[in-house]
Structures are given as C-alpha cells and as structure tokens.
Amino acid sequence: MPDCTLQRIWITDQNNPAYHPRSIHSFSVANFANSDVEGLSNTLFCIADGQLMVCTIQREEKTVPRRIGLPGSATKLAYSQYLKSLVVAYSRTEFDTDADPIKRFTRSHIEFVDPDSQQAICGPEDKLRPWRPHGAAGEKISCILEWTPKKGDEEYHFIVIGTARKNQQDRGRVIFLQTSRMSSDPSQIECNVKYVHKFEGPVYSIAPYDQMA
C-alpha cells in the first residue's frame, strides 16, 4: 500500500463518473512479491452490486461526481447549514386534462435533498412524503436564501423563496418557509408557509440586510 492512511474510500467508475455502489460486500488489497505482476500490486479488489471491481487507489484530491434523480428539471440550488440539506427548485410540465382543449403548463416545486443520498426523489404525487410547496402555473422560482434572523436569545430558521410570474397581477412573491427535521423521523424534513409578500414586479434576488431584515 502507498505510505498513507485510508480514512474513507470513494469508489467511482471512469466510464460512469456518477456511479455510486449501493452496497459493498467485501474488499481486499492485492499484495504481490513481484510488484510488476500484471500491474496489480497494491490494487483494491471490491465486490459491490453483484460485480467484481478492480480499483486503483490515488492520493490526489479529485472531484467525485454524484447524481440524484429529480422528477423535473433543476433550476435553482442552495445548501441549508441548519437542515444539512440541499434545497432544490425544479420545474415540471403538467397537463390540465379537464380543459378543452387540454392545457399544458410548467409549475415550479421545492424539494429537500440529502447530498449523501443516491436515491432518486419521488414526485409530488407520492402521498407518503411530507408536503412540499409549489408555485402557481407559469411561476418560476428565481432565488433561494437560507435566513436565520436573531432576536435576543431567540433564533429562527427560514428558507426564503423569490418568484417571478407573468400572468398574475402581483408579478413577484417572496415566500418564507419554516422548516425543521421531523422529530418522529429525522431523515425527513417538514415545512410550512409562514409569510408571503407580494410585489408588483418579479423578484430576481434576495439578500439579508441585518439580523432581523
């Protein structure tokens, strides 16, 4: 083995950079007396997902891509330190089959994504998942901000969403979401709409001014 300490091994595939093994059953390092034996000295053999993989260990720091499936097209992304979660805005094309003719429109959604997970995110039709906010038809989520106002010893946690829309009288909204980990299941995040501020024009960006604004 190289002269280093292994603390965590990330296995990836150069032909499929987004690959992430679901379960690793066993692994071993090949140690040959002759270091030139077919170039396999100090090679890591790994059995994962029903296949044998021959891996090389490298010291250099490299980016390891990961891919998490969404039920739509991702448009905005932020990271919440409080929730330890990605906050993702994505859009979906939906159809109003009750209209004649059938209407086609785009709707924006918010989802909380565990960055360490490789599981695809289910759509809003999954009734087993906590409620998630979504915009009106044609409304786009333009910005996401984690805001932690403080008042004395009290600290509050909000996810603030800015939107832009064309066909409504109020062409922009700022939506304050109160979010927290569920006490019954900390792997799940629940949220609810706390405040909604409407604006005559679209909202394109949000920034905190001080601890309470």
mmCIF file of C-alpha atoms in Angstrom:
data_model
loop_
_atom_site.group_PDB
_atom_site.id
_atom_site.type_symbol
_atom_site.label_atom_id
_atom_site.label_comp_id
_atom_site.label_asym_id
_atom_site.label_seq_id
_atom_site.Cartn_x
_atom_site.Cartn_y
_atom_site.Cartn_z
ATOM 1 C CA MET A 1 0.000 0.000 0.000
ATOM 2 C CA PRO A 2 1.140 3.603 -0.513
ATOM 3 C CA ASP A 3 2.522 5.364 2.561
ATOM 4 C CA CYS A 4 -0.756 6.933 3.655
ATOM 5 C CA THR A 5 -3.722 6.376 5.955
ATOM 6 C CA LEU A 6 -7.061 5.420 4.438
ATOM 7 C CA GLN A 7 -9.967 7.020 6.276
ATOM 8 C CA ARG A 8 -12.698 6.762 3.669
ATOM 9 C CA ILE A 9 -12.772 5.150 0.237
ATOM 10 C CA TRP A 10 -14.965 6.545 -2.530
ATOM 11 C CA ILE A 11 -15.457 4.137 -5.404
ATOM 12 C CA THR A 12 -16.260 5.571 -8.803
ATOM 13 C CA ASP A 13 -16.102 4.397 -12.411
ATOM 14 C CA GLN A 14 -14.168 6.374 -15.014
ATOM 15 C CA ASN A 15 -16.666 5.194 -17.656
ATOM 16 C CA ASN A 16 -19.603 6.240 -15.479
ATOM 17 C CA PRO A 17 -18.498 9.096 -13.178
ATOM 18 C CA ALA A 18 -21.900 9.253 -11.461
ATOM 19 C CA TYR A 19 -21.696 5.611 -10.338
ATOM 20 C CA HIS A 20 -22.070 5.040 -6.613
ATOM 21 C CA PRO A 21 -22.241 1.466 -5.207
ATOM 22 C CA ARG A 22 -25.388 0.783 -3.215
ATOM 23 C CA SER A 23 -23.719 -1.858 -1.049
ATOM 24 C CA ILE A 24 -20.120 -3.071 -0.719
ATOM 25 C CA HIS A 25 -19.912 -6.721 0.328
ATOM 26 C CA SER A 26 -16.156 -7.172 0.679
ATOM 27 C CA PHE A 27 -12.827 -5.824 -0.474
ATOM 28 C CA SER A 28 -9.174 -6.760 -0.279
ATOM 29 C CA VAL A 29 -5.799 -5.375 -1.345
ATOM 30 C CA ALA A 30 -3.587 -7.471 -3.630
ATOM 31 C CA ASN A 31 -0.017 -7.764 -2.337
ATOM 32 C CA PHE A 32 2.417 -9.441 -4.727
ATOM 33 C CA ALA A 33 6.066 -10.141 -4.036
ATOM 34 C CA ASN A 34 6.793 -9.044 -7.589
ATOM 35 C CA SER A 35 5.396 -5.537 -7.891
ATOM 36 C CA ASP A 36 5.317 -5.850 -11.689
ATOM 37 C CA VAL A 37 2.863 -8.755 -11.816
ATOM 38 C CA GLU A 38 0.423 -7.536 -14.468
ATOM 39 C CA GLY A 39 0.386 -4.135 -12.729
ATOM 40 C CA LEU A 40 -1.933 -5.416 -9.975
ATOM 41 C CA SER A 41 0.279 -4.724 -6.944
ATOM 42 C CA ASN A 42 -1.441 -2.579 -4.293
ATOM 43 C CA THR A 43 -4.722 -2.843 -6.182
ATOM 44 C CA LEU A 44 -8.028 -2.826 -4.369
ATOM 45 C CA PHE A 45 -10.450 -5.597 -5.298
ATOM 46 C CA CYS A 46 -14.037 -4.870 -4.378
ATOM 47 C CA ILE A 47 -17.293 -6.822 -4.630
ATOM 48 C CA ALA A 48 -20.262 -4.483 -4.873
ATOM 49 C CA ASP A 49 -23.674 -4.633 -6.509
ATOM 50 C CA GLY A 50 -23.054 -8.185 -7.708
ATOM 51 C CA GLN A 51 -19.863 -7.401 -9.611
ATOM 52 C CA LEU A 52 -16.105 -7.602 -9.067
ATOM 53 C CA MET A 53 -14.361 -4.270 -9.482
ATOM 54 C CA VAL A 54 -10.609 -3.725 -9.760
ATOM 55 C CA CYS A 55 -9.754 -0.314 -8.319
ATOM 56 C CA THR A 56 -6.646 1.810 -8.141
ATOM 57 C CA ILE A 57 -6.021 3.998 -5.108
ATOM 58 C CA GLN A 58 -4.817 7.522 -5.739
ATOM 59 C CA ARG A 59 -3.536 10.182 -3.389
ATOM 60 C CA GLU A 60 -4.540 13.188 -5.472
ATOM 61 C CA GLU A 61 -7.688 15.018 -4.485
ATOM 62 C CA LYS A 62 -10.301 14.743 -7.205
ATOM 63 C CA THR A 63 -13.930 15.597 -7.666
ATOM 64 C CA VAL A 64 -16.189 12.542 -7.376
ATOM 65 C CA PRO A 65 -19.414 13.226 -9.283
ATOM 66 C CA ARG A 66 -22.706 12.116 -7.786
ATOM 67 C CA ARG A 67 -26.117 12.088 -9.414
ATOM 68 C CA ILE A 68 -29.515 12.299 -7.715
ATOM 69 C CA GLY A 69 -32.604 11.948 -9.883
ATOM 70 C CA LEU A 70 -35.356 14.579 -9.695
ATOM 71 C CA PRO A 71 -38.927 14.391 -11.022
ATOM 72 C CA GLY A 72 -38.274 17.523 -13.114
ATOM 73 C CA SER A 73 -35.581 19.912 -14.348
ATOM 74 C CA ALA A 74 -33.487 21.558 -11.607
ATOM 75 C CA THR A 75 -33.411 25.376 -11.862
ATOM 76 C CA LYS A 76 -32.016 26.689 -8.547
ATOM 77 C CA LEU A 77 -29.911 25.221 -5.746
ATOM 78 C CA ALA A 78 -28.886 26.255 -2.225
ATOM 79 C CA TYR A 79 -27.447 24.499 0.823
ATOM 80 C CA SER A 80 -29.006 24.793 4.278
ATOM 81 C CA GLN A 81 -26.491 24.605 7.125
ATOM 82 C CA TYR A 82 -29.318 24.261 9.634
ATOM 83 C CA LEU A 83 -31.012 21.361 7.850
ATOM 84 C CA LYS A 84 -27.781 19.850 6.439
ATOM 85 C CA SER A 85 -29.671 19.511 3.194
ATOM 86 C CA LEU A 86 -29.745 20.818 -0.347
ATOM 87 C CA VAL A 87 -32.736 22.998 -1.176
ATOM 88 C CA VAL A 88 -33.586 22.418 -4.827
ATOM 89 C CA ALA A 89 -36.065 24.198 -7.064
ATOM 90 C CA TYR A 90 -37.193 22.198 -10.086
ATOM 91 C CA SER A 91 -39.861 22.610 -12.732
ATOM 92 C CA ARG A 92 -42.300 20.075 -14.152
ATOM 93 C CA THR A 93 -44.517 20.154 -17.194
ATOM 94 C CA GLU A 94 -48.108 19.344 -16.267
ATOM 95 C CA PHE A 95 -51.376 18.995 -18.169
ATOM 96 C CA ASP A 96 -54.889 20.139 -17.327
ATOM 97 C CA THR A 97 -56.908 17.268 -18.799
ATOM 98 C CA ASP A 98 -60.212 18.765 -17.642
ATOM 99 C CA ALA A 99 -59.801 21.717 -20.026
ATOM 100 C CA ASP A 100 -60.916 21.565 -23.651
ATOM 101 C CA PRO A 101 -58.539 21.692 -25.376
ATOM 102 C CA ILE A 102 -56.052 20.193 -22.884
ATOM 103 C CA LYS A 103 -53.772 22.870 -21.420
ATOM 104 C CA ARG A 104 -50.038 22.423 -20.945
ATOM 105 C CA PHE A 105 -48.160 24.455 -18.324
ATOM 106 C CA THR A 106 -44.999 24.488 -16.212
ATOM 107 C CA ARG A 107 -45.019 24.519 -12.426
ATOM 108 C CA SER A 108 -42.084 25.042 -10.024
ATOM 109 C CA HIS A 109 -41.538 22.863 -6.960
ATOM 110 C CA ILE A 110 -39.248 22.888 -3.905
ATOM 111 C CA GLU A 111 -37.554 19.758 -2.593
ATOM 112 C CA PHE A 112 -35.048 18.991 0.179
ATOM 113 C CA VAL A 113 -32.314 16.613 -0.938
ATOM 114 C CA ASP A 114 -29.825 14.709 1.214
ATOM 115 C CA PRO A 115 -26.446 15.335 -0.508
ATOM 116 C CA ASP A 116 -25.116 11.968 0.719
ATOM 117 C CA SER A 117 -28.023 10.019 -0.747
ATOM 118 C CA GLN A 118 -28.110 8.419 -4.178
ATOM 119 C CA GLN A 119 -31.843 7.739 -4.131
ATOM 120 C CA ALA A 120 -33.987 9.398 -6.763
ATOM 121 C CA ILE A 121 -36.523 11.919 -5.470
ATOM 122 C CA CYS A 122 -40.173 10.985 -5.917
ATOM 123 C CA GLY A 123 -42.654 13.418 -7.392
ATOM 124 C CA PRO A 124 -45.355 15.357 -5.505
ATOM 125 C CA GLU A 125 -47.847 12.575 -6.226
ATOM 126 C CA ASP A 126 -46.100 10.452 -3.557
ATOM 127 C CA LYS A 127 -48.517 10.847 -0.646
ATOM 128 C CA LEU A 128 -46.137 9.168 1.832
ATOM 129 C CA ARG A 129 -43.736 12.107 1.737
ATOM 130 C CA PRO A 130 -44.183 15.348 3.718
ATOM 131 C CA TRP A 131 -45.945 18.235 1.980
ATOM 132 C CA ARG A 132 -43.807 20.341 -0.363
ATOM 133 C CA PRO A 133 -44.564 23.874 -1.647
ATOM 134 C CA HIS A 134 -45.058 24.619 -5.327
ATOM 135 C CA GLY A 135 -45.716 27.706 -7.403
ATOM 136 C CA ALA A 136 -48.699 28.704 -9.498
ATOM 137 C CA ALA A 137 -48.849 27.689 -13.159
ATOM 138 C CA GLY A 138 -46.104 29.542 -15.012
ATOM 139 C CA GLU A 139 -44.500 30.897 -11.823
ATOM 140 C CA LYS A 140 -40.705 30.499 -11.742
ATOM 141 C CA ILE A 141 -38.546 30.232 -8.635
ATOM 142 C CA SER A 142 -35.798 32.791 -9.227
ATOM 143 C CA CYS A 143 -33.777 32.645 -5.976
ATOM 144 C CA ILE A 144 -33.385 30.703 -2.722
ATOM 145 C CA LEU A 145 -31.955 32.020 0.561
ATOM 146 C CA GLU A 146 -31.434 30.448 3.978
ATOM 147 C CA TRP A 147 -32.223 33.182 6.508
ATOM 148 C CA THR A 148 -31.550 32.879 10.241
ATOM 149 C CA PRO A 149 -32.830 36.034 12.000
ATOM 150 C CA LYS A 150 -31.965 36.553 15.666
ATOM 151 C CA LYS A 151 -33.830 38.482 18.325
ATOM 152 C CA GLY A 152 -32.212 38.420 21.738
ATOM 153 C CA ASP A 153 -31.561 34.793 22.612
ATOM 154 C CA GLU A 154 -34.104 33.561 20.068
ATOM 155 C CA GLU A 155 -33.009 32.262 16.670
ATOM 156 C CA TYR A 156 -35.364 31.489 13.802
ATOM 157 C CA HIS A 157 -34.773 29.430 10.679
ATOM 158 C CA PHE A 158 -36.379 30.198 7.342
ATOM 159 C CA ILE A 159 -35.944 29.211 3.730
ATOM 160 C CA VAL A 160 -36.866 32.292 1.682
ATOM 161 C CA ILE A 161 -38.033 31.816 -1.907
ATOM 162 C CA GLY A 162 -38.267 34.547 -4.553
ATOM 163 C CA THR A 163 -40.525 34.028 -7.577
ATOM 164 C CA ALA A 164 -41.392 35.671 -10.877
ATOM 165 C CA ARG A 165 -44.621 35.265 -12.829
ATOM 166 C CA LYS A 166 -46.185 36.850 -15.918
ATOM 167 C CA ASN A 167 -49.934 36.368 -15.872
ATOM 168 C CA GLN A 168 -50.869 37.439 -12.337
ATOM 169 C CA GLN A 169 -51.457 40.968 -11.044
ATOM 170 C CA ASP A 170 -48.655 40.553 -8.493
ATOM 171 C CA ARG A 171 -45.742 39.574 -10.698
ATOM 172 C CA GLY A 172 -43.393 38.620 -7.862
ATOM 173 C CA ARG A 173 -43.603 36.930 -4.481
ATOM 174 C CA VAL A 174 -41.275 36.339 -1.523
ATOM 175 C CA ILE A 175 -42.296 33.228 0.386
ATOM 176 C CA PHE A 176 -40.984 32.412 3.870
ATOM 177 C CA LEU A 177 -40.855 28.688 4.641
ATOM 178 C CA GLN A 178 -40.420 27.477 8.213
ATOM 179 C CA THR A 179 -38.566 24.169 8.090
ATOM 180 C CA SER A 180 -37.307 21.563 10.541
ATOM 181 C CA ARG A 181 -36.359 17.923 10.842
ATOM 182 C CA MET A 182 -39.276 15.709 11.878
ATOM 183 C CA SER A 183 -38.927 14.538 15.478
ATOM 184 C CA SER A 184 -40.528 11.187 14.609
ATOM 185 C CA ASP A 185 -38.237 10.662 11.591
ATOM 186 C CA PRO A 186 -35.140 12.932 11.461
ATOM 187 C CA SER A 187 -34.396 11.788 7.914
ATOM 188 C CA GLN A 188 -37.491 13.687 6.766
ATOM 189 C CA ILE A 189 -37.898 17.469 6.587
ATOM 190 C CA GLU A 190 -41.238 19.162 7.105
ATOM 191 C CA CYS A 191 -42.048 22.722 6.116
ATOM 192 C CA ASN A 192 -44.917 25.169 6.087
ATOM 193 C CA VAL A 193 -45.527 28.610 4.617
ATOM 194 C CA LYS A 194 -45.093 31.264 7.318
ATOM 195 C CA TYR A 195 -45.353 34.532 5.340
ATOM 196 C CA VAL A 196 -45.983 35.602 1.742
ATOM 197 C CA HIS A 197 -45.096 39.101 0.479
ATOM 198 C CA LYS A 198 -46.348 40.156 -2.968
ATOM 199 C CA PHE A 199 -44.653 42.634 -5.305
ATOM 200 C CA GLU A 200 -45.699 44.474 -8.434
ATOM 201 C CA GLY A 201 -42.608 43.265 -10.309
ATOM 202 C CA PRO A 202 -40.738 39.953 -10.476
ATOM 203 C CA VAL A 203 -38.319 39.070 -7.655
ATOM 204 C CA TYR A 204 -34.893 38.116 -9.031
ATOM 205 C CA SER A 205 -32.627 38.093 -5.954
ATOM 206 C CA ILE A 206 -32.741 38.194 -2.141
ATOM 207 C CA ALA A 207 -30.062 39.152 0.398
ATOM 208 C CA PRO A 208 -30.199 39.671 4.194
ATOM 209 C CA TYR A 209 -29.803 43.262 5.423
ATOM 210 C CA ASP A 210 -29.215 42.671 9.138
ATOM 211 C CA GLN A 211 -30.159 40.122 11.805
ATOM 212 C CA MET A 212 -33.851 40.874 11.505
ATOM 213 C CA ALA A 213 -34.361 42.073 7.911
#
